[in-house]
Amino acid sequence: MRLLLLFPLLQVLYALDSNLIPKSSDDNSPCKSCKVLVESFEKGLDRTKNDHFGGGNTAWEEKNLLTYSNSEVRFVEIHDSLCTETSKNQDMCFHLSGEYEHHLKEWWTNGRKEDLYQWFCINRLKVCCPPKYYGPDCLPCKGYPNVCNSHGTCKGDGTREGNGLCKCNSGYSSDNCDQCANDYFAIIKNETLTCKKCHKSCKNGCKDSGPKGCNECKDGWVYTDEINGCVDINECLEQGVCTSEHFCFNNEGSYSCLSK
């Protein structure tokens, strides 16, 4: 009986506690939120770099500027304004600044000898990885150090997520983005691959640029010779393409019947 009476109270407490936890979203990953917090702290450092305790004369201010630079007063001023200048990831930024204030204070009192992002996000909270590394163990991305042949991005790059495989840029394909995708042709210069898009008249790929590089011509185009390659067919020259109530307008690879 007592358990039945307590159950509604437990539900209320759980609901209240759940509301205290920031809701996550696709662009609210722990690493990205940590980056936002670090960027906000660095802005605070820049904003307060010429501040001081205040005094009656310039000599006093100059003498005490170095003291202020490493003071707890300056830390509090920076910490109290964290996340206020950003709109993205703000809830998580506020959450991290409150939850891990002691870590930030530790970095501050130890003389700020290490890069804050490296110390806080990568080493301490372990929510990020160095660039070109991914996953829980910060493993090197595919093709490291020339990740994805410089023609793609590593899935999870710089985070504790992803699988390290390549997401190729437009025009590139294969596991390491070292081949050209369909409808692209390869140019190799100084052992560097560049993939260029085939001409719009090409069907089933091409071997070179322009309409003369096509393997085949698309419908609405016809191959003439090696000099011109695939040339647009002017369907409007044919009889009866459009009704008498319309006139024919030729488009590249097609045509349109427009009202008179």
PDB file of C-alpha atoms in Angstrom:
ATOM      1  CA  MET A   1       0.000   0.000   0.000  1.00  0.00           C
ATOM      2  CA  ARG A   2       2.833   2.389   0.918  1.00  0.00           C
ATOM      3  CA  LEU A   3       4.508   1.676  -2.427  1.00  0.00           C
ATOM      4  CA  LEU A   4       1.315   2.580  -4.261  1.00  0.00           C
ATOM      5  CA  LEU A   5       1.170   5.907  -2.406  1.00  0.00           C
ATOM      6  CA  LEU A   6       4.814   6.670  -3.167  1.00  0.00           C
ATOM      7  CA  PHE A   7       4.568   5.851  -6.861  1.00  0.00           C
ATOM      8  CA  PRO A   8       2.936   9.169  -7.966  1.00  0.00           C
ATOM      9  CA  LEU A   9       5.531  11.105  -5.917  1.00  0.00           C
ATOM     10  CA  LEU A  10       8.379   9.209  -7.602  1.00  0.00           C
ATOM     11  CA  GLN A  11       6.899  10.023 -11.017  1.00  0.00           C
ATOM     12  CA  VAL A  12       6.839  13.754 -10.173  1.00  0.00           C
ATOM     13  CA  LEU A  13      10.442  13.696  -8.903  1.00  0.00           C
ATOM     14  CA  TYR A  14      11.606  11.855 -12.016  1.00  0.00           C
ATOM     15  CA  ALA A  15       9.890  14.381 -14.261  1.00  0.00           C
ATOM     16  CA  LEU A  16      11.510  17.285 -12.417  1.00  0.00           C
ATOM     17  CA  ASP A  17      14.930  15.676 -12.584  1.00  0.00           C
ATOM     18  CA  SER A  18      14.537  14.949 -16.312  1.00  0.00           C
ATOM     19  CA  ASN A  19      13.816  18.600 -16.985  1.00  0.00           C
ATOM     20  CA  LEU A  20      17.196  19.513 -15.529  1.00  0.00           C
ATOM     21  CA  ILE A  21      19.030  17.469 -18.141  1.00  0.00           C
ATOM     22  CA  PRO A  22      19.649  19.320 -21.438  1.00  0.00           C
ATOM     23  CA  LYS A  23      17.966  17.778 -24.429  1.00  0.00           C
ATOM     24  CA  SER A  24      20.367  16.618 -27.130  1.00  0.00           C
ATOM     25  CA  SER A  25      19.945  17.002 -30.889  1.00  0.00           C
ATOM     26  CA  ASP A  26      21.785  16.060 -34.079  1.00  0.00           C
ATOM     27  CA  ASP A  27      24.035  19.133 -33.883  1.00  0.00           C
ATOM     28  CA  ASN A  28      24.343  18.984 -30.095  1.00  0.00           C
ATOM     29  CA  SER A  29      27.025  16.292 -29.837  1.00  0.00           C
ATOM     30  CA  PRO A  30      29.219  16.296 -26.692  1.00  0.00           C
ATOM     31  CA  CYS A  31      32.310  17.226 -28.719  1.00  0.00           C
ATOM     32  CA  LYS A  32      30.624  20.106 -30.523  1.00  0.00           C
ATOM     33  CA  SER A  33      29.199  21.426 -27.254  1.00  0.00           C
ATOM     34  CA  CYS A  34      32.639  21.243 -25.657  1.00  0.00           C
ATOM     35  CA  LYS A  35      34.118  23.171 -28.593  1.00  0.00           C
ATOM     36  CA  VAL A  36      31.479  25.874 -28.146  1.00  0.00           C
ATOM     37  CA  LEU A  37      32.360  26.151 -24.457  1.00  0.00           C
ATOM     38  CA  VAL A  38      36.098  26.402 -25.185  1.00  0.00           C
ATOM     39  CA  GLU A  39      35.508  29.026 -27.885  1.00  0.00           C
ATOM     40  CA  SER A  40      33.378  31.011 -25.435  1.00  0.00           C
ATOM     41  CA  PHE A  41      36.104  30.816 -22.776  1.00  0.00           C
ATOM     42  CA  GLU A  42      38.749  31.942 -25.276  1.00  0.00           C
ATOM     43  CA  LYS A  43      36.570  34.913 -26.226  1.00  0.00           C
ATOM     44  CA  GLY A  44      36.397  35.762 -22.533  1.00  0.00           C
ATOM     45  CA  LEU A  45      40.190  35.599 -22.302  1.00  0.00           C
ATOM     46  CA  ASP A  46      40.491  37.977 -25.223  1.00  0.00           C
ATOM     47  CA  ARG A  47      37.807  40.301 -23.854  1.00  0.00           C
ATOM     48  CA  THR A  48      39.528  40.637 -20.458  1.00  0.00           C
ATOM     49  CA  LYS A  49      43.175  40.634 -21.574  1.00  0.00           C
ATOM     50  CA  ASN A  50      43.616  44.373 -20.935  1.00  0.00           C
ATOM     51  CA  ASP A  51      41.446  44.570 -17.808  1.00  0.00           C
ATOM     52  CA  HIS A  52      42.724  45.070 -14.266  1.00  0.00           C
ATOM     53  CA  PHE A  53      41.510  45.399 -10.688  1.00  0.00           C
ATOM     54  CA  GLY A  54      41.232  49.171 -11.010  1.00  0.00           C
ATOM     55  CA  GLY A  55      43.209  51.825  -9.179  1.00  0.00           C
ATOM     56  CA  GLY A  56      43.966  55.460  -8.743  1.00  0.00           C
ATOM     57  CA  ASN A  57      46.763  55.856 -11.236  1.00  0.00           C
ATOM     58  CA  THR A  58      48.281  54.314 -14.352  1.00  0.00           C
ATOM     59  CA  ALA A  59      51.405  53.072 -12.577  1.00  0.00           C
ATOM     60  CA  TRP A  60      49.290  51.135 -10.088  1.00  0.00           C
ATOM     61  CA  GLU A  61      47.205  49.660 -12.894  1.00  0.00           C
ATOM     62  CA  GLU A  62      50.257  48.519 -14.848  1.00  0.00           C
ATOM     63  CA  LYS A  63      51.734  46.972 -11.715  1.00  0.00           C
ATOM     64  CA  ASN A  64      48.564  45.043 -10.968  1.00  0.00           C
ATOM     65  CA  LEU A  65      47.723  44.042 -14.564  1.00  0.00           C
ATOM     66  CA  LEU A  66      49.817  40.866 -14.349  1.00  0.00           C
ATOM     67  CA  THR A  67      48.236  40.000 -11.009  1.00  0.00           C
ATOM     68  CA  TYR A  68      44.764  40.368 -12.483  1.00  0.00           C
ATOM     69  CA  SER A  69      45.748  38.299 -15.528  1.00  0.00           C
ATOM     70  CA  ASN A  70      45.983  35.114 -13.459  1.00  0.00           C
ATOM     71  CA  SER A  71      43.547  36.021 -10.719  1.00  0.00           C
ATOM     72  CA  GLU A  72      40.434  34.219  -9.576  1.00  0.00           C
ATOM     73  CA  VAL A  73      38.547  37.477 -10.141  1.00  0.00           C
ATOM     74  CA  ARG A  74      39.289  37.297 -13.855  1.00  0.00           C
ATOM     75  CA  PHE A  75      38.346  33.593 -13.969  1.00  0.00           C
ATOM     76  CA  VAL A  76      34.986  34.331 -12.334  1.00  0.00           C
ATOM     77  CA  GLU A  77      34.313  37.193 -14.753  1.00  0.00           C
ATOM     78  CA  ILE A  78      34.992  34.934 -17.709  1.00  0.00           C
ATOM     79  CA  HIS A  79      33.094  31.958 -16.293  1.00  0.00           C
ATOM     80  CA  ASP A  80      30.014  34.011 -15.400  1.00  0.00           C
ATOM     81  CA  SER A  81      29.657  35.167 -19.031  1.00  0.00           C
ATOM     82  CA  LEU A  82      30.290  31.773 -20.659  1.00  0.00           C
ATOM     83  CA  CYS A  83      27.865  30.702 -23.399  1.00  0.00           C
ATOM     84  CA  THR A  84      25.964  34.004 -23.359  1.00  0.00           C
ATOM     85  CA  GLU A  85      27.234  35.104 -26.781  1.00  0.00           C
ATOM     86  CA  THR A  86      26.256  31.928 -28.614  1.00  0.00           C
ATOM     87  CA  SER A  87      22.881  30.590 -29.749  1.00  0.00           C
ATOM     88  CA  LYS A  88      23.909  27.149 -31.007  1.00  0.00           C
ATOM     89  CA  ASN A  89      24.436  24.452 -28.370  1.00  0.00           C
ATOM     90  CA  GLN A  90      23.760  27.034 -25.666  1.00  0.00           C
ATOM     91  CA  ASP A  91      21.883  24.707 -23.308  1.00  0.00           C
ATOM     92  CA  MET A  92      24.644  22.097 -23.380  1.00  0.00           C
ATOM     93  CA  CYS A  93      27.267  24.838 -23.115  1.00  0.00           C
ATOM     94  CA  PHE A  94      25.644  26.138 -19.919  1.00  0.00           C
ATOM     95  CA  HIS A  95      25.357  22.580 -18.621  1.00  0.00           C
ATOM     96  CA  LEU A  96      29.047  21.840 -19.233  1.00  0.00           C
ATOM     97  CA  SER A  97      30.199  25.148 -17.748  1.00  0.00           C
ATOM     98  CA  GLY A  98      28.342  24.400 -14.514  1.00  0.00           C
ATOM     99  CA  GLU A  99      28.995  20.667 -14.332  1.00  0.00           C
ATOM    100  CA  TYR A 100      32.717  20.936 -15.017  1.00  0.00           C
ATOM    101  CA  GLU A 101      33.594  24.309 -13.551  1.00  0.00           C
ATOM    102  CA  HIS A 102      36.108  22.557 -11.270  1.00  0.00           C
ATOM    103  CA  HIS A 103      38.011  21.277 -14.327  1.00  0.00           C
ATOM    104  CA  LEU A 104      38.166  24.742 -15.843  1.00  0.00           C
ATOM    105  CA  LYS A 105      39.309  26.118 -12.498  1.00  0.00           C
ATOM    106  CA  GLU A 106      42.028  23.454 -12.300  1.00  0.00           C
ATOM    107  CA  TRP A 107      43.321  24.388 -15.768  1.00  0.00           C
ATOM    108  CA  TRP A 108      43.281  28.059 -14.747  1.00  0.00           C
ATOM    109  CA  THR A 109      45.098  27.651 -11.430  1.00  0.00           C
ATOM    110  CA  ASN A 110      47.733  25.403 -13.031  1.00  0.00           C
ATOM    111  CA  GLY A 111      48.846  28.305 -15.168  1.00  0.00           C
ATOM    112  CA  ARG A 112      46.980  27.557 -18.418  1.00  0.00           C
ATOM    113  CA  LYS A 113      50.076  25.777 -19.733  1.00  0.00           C
ATOM    114  CA  GLU A 114      48.205  23.479 -22.125  1.00  0.00           C
ATOM    115  CA  ASP A 115      45.800  24.286 -24.940  1.00  0.00           C
ATOM    116  CA  LEU A 116      42.332  24.386 -23.340  1.00  0.00           C
ATOM    117  CA  TYR A 117      40.628  22.356 -26.073  1.00  0.00           C
ATOM    118  CA  GLN A 118      43.268  19.623 -25.906  1.00  0.00           C
ATOM    119  CA  TRP A 119      43.315  19.585 -22.091  1.00  0.00           C
ATOM    120  CA  PHE A 120      39.572  19.869 -21.469  1.00  0.00           C
ATOM    121  CA  CYS A 121      37.703  18.279 -24.406  1.00  0.00           C
ATOM    122  CA  ILE A 122      40.208  15.616 -25.484  1.00  0.00           C
ATOM    123  CA  ASN A 123      42.183  14.626 -22.396  1.00  0.00           C
ATOM    124  CA  ARG A 124      39.882  15.401 -19.471  1.00  0.00           C
ATOM    125  CA  LEU A 125      36.279  14.965 -20.646  1.00  0.00           C
ATOM    126  CA  LYS A 126      37.259  12.571 -23.463  1.00  0.00           C
ATOM    127  CA  VAL A 127      34.443  13.746 -25.751  1.00  0.00           C
ATOM    128  CA  CYS A 128      36.704  14.796 -28.663  1.00  0.00           C
ATOM    129  CA  CYS A 129      39.714  13.441 -30.525  1.00  0.00           C
ATOM    130  CA  PRO A 130      42.569  15.261 -32.261  1.00  0.00           C
ATOM    131  CA  PRO A 131      41.963  16.094 -35.939  1.00  0.00           C
ATOM    132  CA  LYS A 132      42.127  13.048 -38.248  1.00  0.00           C
ATOM    133  CA  TYR A 133      41.286  10.673 -35.371  1.00  0.00           C
ATOM    134  CA  TYR A 134      37.899   9.217 -34.446  1.00  0.00           C
ATOM    135  CA  GLY A 135      35.984   6.944 -32.091  1.00  0.00           C
ATOM    136  CA  PRO A 136      36.168   5.988 -28.387  1.00  0.00           C
ATOM    137  CA  ASP A 137      39.888   5.146 -28.642  1.00  0.00           C
ATOM    138  CA  CYS A 138      40.818   8.024 -30.992  1.00  0.00           C
ATOM    139  CA  LEU A 139      42.067   5.786 -33.797  1.00  0.00           C
ATOM    140  CA  PRO A 140      43.555   7.278 -37.003  1.00  0.00           C
ATOM    141  CA  CYS A 141      41.090   7.912 -39.822  1.00  0.00           C
ATOM    142  CA  LYS A 142      41.161   5.935 -43.061  1.00  0.00           C
ATOM    143  CA  GLY A 143      44.307   6.702 -45.051  1.00  0.00           C
ATOM    144  CA  TYR A 144      45.972   8.687 -42.256  1.00  0.00           C
ATOM    145  CA  PRO A 145      47.821  11.040 -42.541  1.00  0.00           C
ATOM    146  CA  ASN A 146      46.484  11.698 -46.056  1.00  0.00           C
ATOM    147  CA  VAL A 147      42.932  11.045 -44.903  1.00  0.00           C
ATOM    148  CA  CYS A 148      40.564   9.949 -47.674  1.00  0.00           C
ATOM    149  CA  ASN A 149      43.206  10.937 -50.244  1.00  0.00           C
ATOM    150  CA  SER A 150      42.315  14.573 -49.438  1.00  0.00           C
ATOM    151  CA  HIS A 151      39.075  14.097 -51.394  1.00  0.00           C
ATOM    152  CA  GLY A 152      36.672  13.346 -48.567  1.00  0.00           C
ATOM    153  CA  THR A 153      36.018  13.490 -44.857  1.00  0.00           C
ATOM    154  CA  CYS A 154      36.478  10.905 -42.154  1.00  0.00           C
ATOM    155  CA  LYS A 155      33.241   9.841 -40.468  1.00  0.00           C
ATOM    156  CA  GLY A 156      33.697  10.912 -36.858  1.00  0.00           C
ATOM    157  CA  ASP A 157      36.786  13.054 -37.506  1.00  0.00           C
ATOM    158  CA  GLY A 158      37.796  14.786 -34.276  1.00  0.00           C
ATOM    159  CA  THR A 159      35.074  13.143 -32.170  1.00  0.00           C
ATOM    160  CA  ARG A 160      34.606   9.993 -30.087  1.00  0.00           C
ATOM    161  CA  GLU A 161      32.007   8.842 -32.613  1.00  0.00           C
ATOM    162  CA  GLY A 162      31.896   7.491 -36.193  1.00  0.00           C
ATOM    163  CA  ASN A 163      33.605   4.558 -37.886  1.00  0.00           C
ATOM    164  CA  GLY A 164      36.595   6.310 -39.468  1.00  0.00           C
ATOM    165  CA  LEU A 165      35.513   5.446 -43.021  1.00  0.00           C
ATOM    166  CA  CYS A 166      35.533   7.981 -45.819  1.00  0.00           C
ATOM    167  CA  LYS A 167      32.657  10.124 -47.029  1.00  0.00           C
ATOM    168  CA  CYS A 168      33.907  11.169 -50.455  1.00  0.00           C
ATOM    169  CA  ASN A 169      33.464  14.610 -51.946  1.00  0.00           C
ATOM    170  CA  SER A 170      31.312  14.965 -55.043  1.00  0.00           C
ATOM    171  CA  GLY A 171      33.015  13.306 -58.014  1.00  0.00           C
ATOM    172  CA  TYR A 172      35.126  10.851 -56.013  1.00  0.00           C
ATOM    173  CA  SER A 173      34.519   7.253 -54.990  1.00  0.00           C
ATOM    174  CA  SER A 174      36.068   4.048 -53.493  1.00  0.00           C
ATOM    175  CA  ASP A 175      36.971   3.310 -49.878  1.00  0.00           C
ATOM    176  CA  ASN A 176      39.731   5.927 -49.874  1.00  0.00           C
ATOM    177  CA  CYS A 177      38.208   8.387 -52.396  1.00  0.00           C
ATOM    178  CA  ASP A 178      41.039   7.638 -54.841  1.00  0.00           C
ATOM    179  CA  GLN A 179      38.849   6.952 -57.885  1.00  0.00           C
ATOM    180  CA  CYS A 180      36.441   9.029 -59.947  1.00  0.00           C
ATOM    181  CA  ALA A 181      32.708   8.536 -59.602  1.00  0.00           C
ATOM    182  CA  ASN A 182      30.346   7.889 -62.500  1.00  0.00           C
ATOM    183  CA  ASP A 183      30.054  10.810 -64.936  1.00  0.00           C
ATOM    184  CA  TYR A 184      33.490  12.113 -63.908  1.00  0.00           C
ATOM    185  CA  PHE A 185      36.873  11.674 -65.610  1.00  0.00           C
ATOM    186  CA  ALA A 186      40.354  11.600 -64.088  1.00  0.00           C
ATOM    187  CA  ILE A 187      43.172  14.107 -64.456  1.00  0.00           C
ATOM    188  CA  ILE A 188      46.470  13.071 -62.876  1.00  0.00           C
ATOM    189  CA  LYS A 189      49.109  15.761 -62.432  1.00  0.00           C
ATOM    190  CA  ASN A 190      52.211  15.384 -60.272  1.00  0.00           C
ATOM    191  CA  GLU A 191      50.739  12.097 -59.009  1.00  0.00           C
ATOM    192  CA  THR A 192      47.665  13.973 -57.760  1.00  0.00           C
ATOM    193  CA  LEU A 193      44.212  12.834 -58.825  1.00  0.00           C
ATOM    194  CA  THR A 194      41.550  15.372 -59.779  1.00  0.00           C
ATOM    195  CA  CYS A 195      38.094  14.310 -60.951  1.00  0.00           C
ATOM    196  CA  LYS A 196      36.189  16.565 -63.360  1.00  0.00           C
ATOM    197  CA  LYS A 197      32.538  16.260 -64.343  1.00  0.00           C
ATOM    198  CA  CYS A 198      31.708  14.969 -67.814  1.00  0.00           C
ATOM    199  CA  HIS A 199      29.894  17.193 -70.305  1.00  0.00           C
ATOM    200  CA  LYS A 200      26.111  17.224 -69.978  1.00  0.00           C
ATOM    201  CA  SER A 201      25.778  15.474 -73.353  1.00  0.00           C
ATOM    202  CA  CYS A 202      27.649  12.375 -72.137  1.00  0.00           C
ATOM    203  CA  LYS A 203      26.073   9.032 -71.355  1.00  0.00           C
ATOM    204  CA  ASN A 204      27.853   6.260 -69.430  1.00  0.00           C
ATOM    205  CA  GLY A 205      30.815   8.424 -68.532  1.00  0.00           C
ATOM    206  CA  CYS A 206      33.596  10.026 -70.525  1.00  0.00           C
ATOM    207  CA  LYS A 207      37.331   9.907 -71.110  1.00  0.00           C
ATOM    208  CA  ASP A 208      37.974  13.636 -71.467  1.00  0.00           C
ATOM    209  CA  SER A 209      36.342  17.047 -71.080  1.00  0.00           C
ATOM    210  CA  GLY A 210      33.736  18.544 -73.394  1.00  0.00           C
ATOM    211  CA  PRO A 211      31.247  16.857 -75.748  1.00  0.00           C
ATOM    212  CA  LYS A 212      33.998  15.104 -77.717  1.00  0.00           C
ATOM    213  CA  GLY A 213      35.148  13.185 -74.620  1.00  0.00           C
ATOM    214  CA  CYS A 214      31.885  11.251 -74.213  1.00  0.00           C
ATOM    215  CA  ASN A 215      31.755   7.475 -74.329  1.00  0.00           C
ATOM    216  CA  GLU A 216      28.213   7.772 -75.723  1.00  0.00           C
ATOM    217  CA  CYS A 217      25.725  10.567 -76.371  1.00  0.00           C
ATOM    218  CA  LYS A 218      22.571  11.057 -74.322  1.00  0.00           C
ATOM    219  CA  ASP A 219      19.141  11.055 -75.930  1.00  0.00           C
ATOM    220  CA  GLY A 220      18.636  14.392 -77.657  1.00  0.00           C
ATOM    221  CA  TRP A 221      22.294  14.510 -78.736  1.00  0.00           C
ATOM    222  CA  VAL A 222      24.040  12.877 -81.674  1.00  0.00           C
ATOM    223  CA  TYR A 223      27.693  12.059 -82.302  1.00  0.00           C
ATOM    224  CA  THR A 224      28.999  13.891 -85.370  1.00  0.00           C
ATOM    225  CA  ASP A 225      32.769  13.617 -85.525  1.00  0.00           C
ATOM    226  CA  GLU A 226      35.918  13.622 -83.378  1.00  0.00           C
ATOM    227  CA  ILE A 227      36.143  17.412 -83.563  1.00  0.00           C
ATOM    228  CA  ASN A 228      32.617  18.246 -82.337  1.00  0.00           C
ATOM    229  CA  GLY A 229      31.662  15.061 -80.500  1.00  0.00           C
ATOM    230  CA  CYS A 230      28.072  14.997 -79.231  1.00  0.00           C
ATOM    231  CA  VAL A 231      25.948  17.768 -80.758  1.00  0.00           C
ATOM    232  CA  ASP A 232      22.457  18.807 -79.727  1.00  0.00           C
ATOM    233  CA  ILE A 233      19.644  17.618 -82.000  1.00  0.00           C
ATOM    234  CA  ASN A 234      17.351  20.445 -83.045  1.00  0.00           C
ATOM    235  CA  GLU A 235      14.010  18.662 -82.839  1.00  0.00           C
ATOM    236  CA  CYS A 236      12.233  21.817 -83.975  1.00  0.00           C
ATOM    237  CA  LEU A 237      13.491  21.223 -87.534  1.00  0.00           C
ATOM    238  CA  GLU A 238      11.300  18.125 -87.712  1.00  0.00           C
ATOM    239  CA  GLN A 239       7.730  18.465 -88.969  1.00  0.00           C
ATOM    240  CA  GLY A 240       4.811  18.057 -86.573  1.00  0.00           C
ATOM    241  CA  VAL A 241       6.828  18.141 -83.386  1.00  0.00           C
ATOM    242  CA  CYS A 242       4.290  20.531 -81.828  1.00  0.00           C
ATOM    243  CA  THR A 243       0.620  21.137 -82.616  1.00  0.00           C
ATOM    244  CA  SER A 244      -0.486  24.164 -84.654  1.00  0.00           C
ATOM    245  CA  GLU A 245      -1.486  25.913 -81.435  1.00  0.00           C
ATOM    246  CA  HIS A 246       2.084  25.835 -80.172  1.00  0.00           C
ATOM    247  CA  PHE A 247       5.529  26.751 -81.398  1.00  0.00           C
ATOM    248  CA  CYS A 248       8.658  24.685 -80.884  1.00  0.00           C
ATOM    249  CA  PHE A 249      11.540  25.934 -78.730  1.00  0.00           C
ATOM    250  CA  ASN A 250      14.758  23.940 -78.866  1.00  0.00           C
ATOM    251  CA  ASN A 251      16.590  23.181 -75.596  1.00  0.00           C
ATOM    252  CA  GLU A 252      19.924  21.432 -75.233  1.00  0.00           C
ATOM    253  CA  GLY A 253      19.102  17.737 -75.366  1.00  0.00           C
ATOM    254  CA  SER A 254      15.366  18.347 -75.665  1.00  0.00           C
ATOM    255  CA  TYR A 255      12.659  20.782 -76.826  1.00  0.00           C
ATOM    256  CA  SER A 256       9.522  22.510 -75.541  1.00  0.00           C
ATOM    257  CA  CYS A 257       6.152  23.260 -77.120  1.00  0.00           C
ATOM    258  CA  LEU A 258       5.038  26.717 -76.031  1.00  0.00           C
ATOM    259  CA  SER A 259       1.666  28.385 -76.481  1.00  0.00           C
ATOM    260  CA  LYS A 260       1.517  30.970 -79.268  1.00  0.00           C
TER     261      LYS A 260
END
